[in-house]
Short mmCIF file of C-alpha atoms in Angstrom, two decimals:
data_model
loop_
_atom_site.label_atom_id
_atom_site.label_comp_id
_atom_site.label_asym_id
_atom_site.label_seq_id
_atom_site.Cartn_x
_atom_site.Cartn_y
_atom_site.Cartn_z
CA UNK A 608 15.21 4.76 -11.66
CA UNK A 609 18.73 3.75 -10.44
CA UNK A 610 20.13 5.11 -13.58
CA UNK A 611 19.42 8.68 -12.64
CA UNK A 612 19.92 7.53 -8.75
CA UNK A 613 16.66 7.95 -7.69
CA UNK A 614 15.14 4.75 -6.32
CA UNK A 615 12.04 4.25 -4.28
CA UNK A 616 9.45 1.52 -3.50
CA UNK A 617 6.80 1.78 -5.61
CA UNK A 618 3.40 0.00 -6.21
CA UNK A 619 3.98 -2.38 -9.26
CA UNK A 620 1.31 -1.28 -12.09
CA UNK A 621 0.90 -0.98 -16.16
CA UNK A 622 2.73 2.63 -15.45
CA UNK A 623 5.55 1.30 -13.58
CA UNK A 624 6.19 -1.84 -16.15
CA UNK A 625 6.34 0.77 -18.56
CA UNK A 626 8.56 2.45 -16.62
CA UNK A 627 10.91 -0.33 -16.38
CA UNK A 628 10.92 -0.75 -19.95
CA UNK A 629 12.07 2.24 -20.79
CA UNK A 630 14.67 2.04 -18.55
CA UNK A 631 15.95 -1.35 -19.79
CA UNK A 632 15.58 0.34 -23.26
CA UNK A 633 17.86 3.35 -22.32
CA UNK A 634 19.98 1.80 -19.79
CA UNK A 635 22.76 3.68 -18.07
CA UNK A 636 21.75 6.80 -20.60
CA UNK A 637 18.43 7.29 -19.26
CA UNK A 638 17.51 10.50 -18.43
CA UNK A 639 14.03 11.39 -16.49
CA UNK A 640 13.13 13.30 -19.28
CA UNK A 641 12.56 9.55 -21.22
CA UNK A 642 10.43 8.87 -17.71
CA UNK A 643 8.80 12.17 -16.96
CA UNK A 644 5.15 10.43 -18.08
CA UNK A 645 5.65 7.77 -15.95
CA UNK A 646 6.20 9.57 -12.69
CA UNK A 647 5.23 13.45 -12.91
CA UNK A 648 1.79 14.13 -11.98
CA UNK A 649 0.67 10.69 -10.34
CA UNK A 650 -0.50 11.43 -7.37
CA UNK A 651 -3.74 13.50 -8.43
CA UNK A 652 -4.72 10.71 -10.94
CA UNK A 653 -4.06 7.98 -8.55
CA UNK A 654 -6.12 9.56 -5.93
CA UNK A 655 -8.57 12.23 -7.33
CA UNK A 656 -9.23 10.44 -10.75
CA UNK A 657 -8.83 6.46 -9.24
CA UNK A 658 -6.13 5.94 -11.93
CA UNK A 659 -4.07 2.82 -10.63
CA UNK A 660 -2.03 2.29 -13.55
CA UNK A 661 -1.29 6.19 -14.09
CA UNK A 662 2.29 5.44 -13.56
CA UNK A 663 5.05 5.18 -10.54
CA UNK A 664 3.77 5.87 -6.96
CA UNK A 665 5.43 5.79 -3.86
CA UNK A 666 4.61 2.75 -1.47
CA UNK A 667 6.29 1.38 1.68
CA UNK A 668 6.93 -2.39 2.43
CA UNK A 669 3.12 -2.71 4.48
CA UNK A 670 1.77 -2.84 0.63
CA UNK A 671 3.33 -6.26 0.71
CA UNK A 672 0.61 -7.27 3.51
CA UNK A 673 -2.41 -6.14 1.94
CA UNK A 674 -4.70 -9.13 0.92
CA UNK A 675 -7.87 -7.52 0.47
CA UNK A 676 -9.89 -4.49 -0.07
CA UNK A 677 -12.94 -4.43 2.50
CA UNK A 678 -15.54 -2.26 2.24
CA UNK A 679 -15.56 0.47 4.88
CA UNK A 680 -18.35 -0.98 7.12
CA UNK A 681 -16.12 -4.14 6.74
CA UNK A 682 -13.38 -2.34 7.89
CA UNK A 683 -14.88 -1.05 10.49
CA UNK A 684 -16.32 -3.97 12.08
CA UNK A 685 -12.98 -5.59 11.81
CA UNK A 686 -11.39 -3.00 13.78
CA UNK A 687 -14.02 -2.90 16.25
CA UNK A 688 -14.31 -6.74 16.77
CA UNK A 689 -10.42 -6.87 17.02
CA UNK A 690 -10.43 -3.85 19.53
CA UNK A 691 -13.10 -6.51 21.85
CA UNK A 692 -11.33 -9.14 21.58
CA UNK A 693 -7.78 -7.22 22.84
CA UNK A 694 -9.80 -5.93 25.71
CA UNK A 695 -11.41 -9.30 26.60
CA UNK A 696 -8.44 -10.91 26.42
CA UNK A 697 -6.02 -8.17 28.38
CA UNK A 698 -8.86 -7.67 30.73
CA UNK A 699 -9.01 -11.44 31.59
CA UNK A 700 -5.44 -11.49 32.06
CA UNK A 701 -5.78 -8.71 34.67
CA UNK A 702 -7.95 -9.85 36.47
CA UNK A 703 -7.45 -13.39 36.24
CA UNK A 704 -11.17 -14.65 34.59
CA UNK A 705 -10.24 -17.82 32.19
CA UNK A 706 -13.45 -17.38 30.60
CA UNK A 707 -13.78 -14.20 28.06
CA UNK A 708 -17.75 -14.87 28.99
CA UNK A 709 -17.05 -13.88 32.62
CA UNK A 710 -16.19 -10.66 30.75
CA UNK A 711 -19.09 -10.64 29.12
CA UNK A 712 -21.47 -7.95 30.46
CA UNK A 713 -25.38 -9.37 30.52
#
């Protein structure tokens, strides 16, 4: 959307390659009127309705790290057995144990 000077990161989906389209159709006379499909309204169909090609939506750069989509219980445990092993580990260092079993309670 450089052509009407409003740029943002956004997730790349069938909305957004239609999008870009347009623009390279229109070039320097587009006007968000020739967009207003593609970015008005997104957010309720993206996240009410599931619609992940509804058309442009605002993303930062952590997008770019996502590899996977776990389930929440895998999620969870993730978190949970990365939280341990930061405490283990920061505890040990503490304290001195070289073993994260010393740290283990029985």
């Amino acid at each position: 959307m450089r052509a009407i000077r409003n740029t943002e990161r956004v997730l790349k989906n069938k909305g957004v390659d239609r999008l870009l389209e347009i623009e390279r159709e229109r070039g320097k006379s587009l006007k968000i009127e020739d967009i207003h499909d593609q970015v008005a309204g997104v957010y309720p169909k993206v996240m009410i309705d599931g619609d992940m090609d509804a058309g442009a939506w605002s993303c930062g750069m952590v997008a770019g790290l996502i590899h996977d989509i776990p389930t929440v219980k895998e999620l969870i445990d993730r978190i949970m057995a990365d939280a341990e092993r930061l405490i283990l580990e920061r505890l040990a260092g503490l304290i001195g144990v070289e073993s994260r079993a010393a740290l283990k309670v029985a």
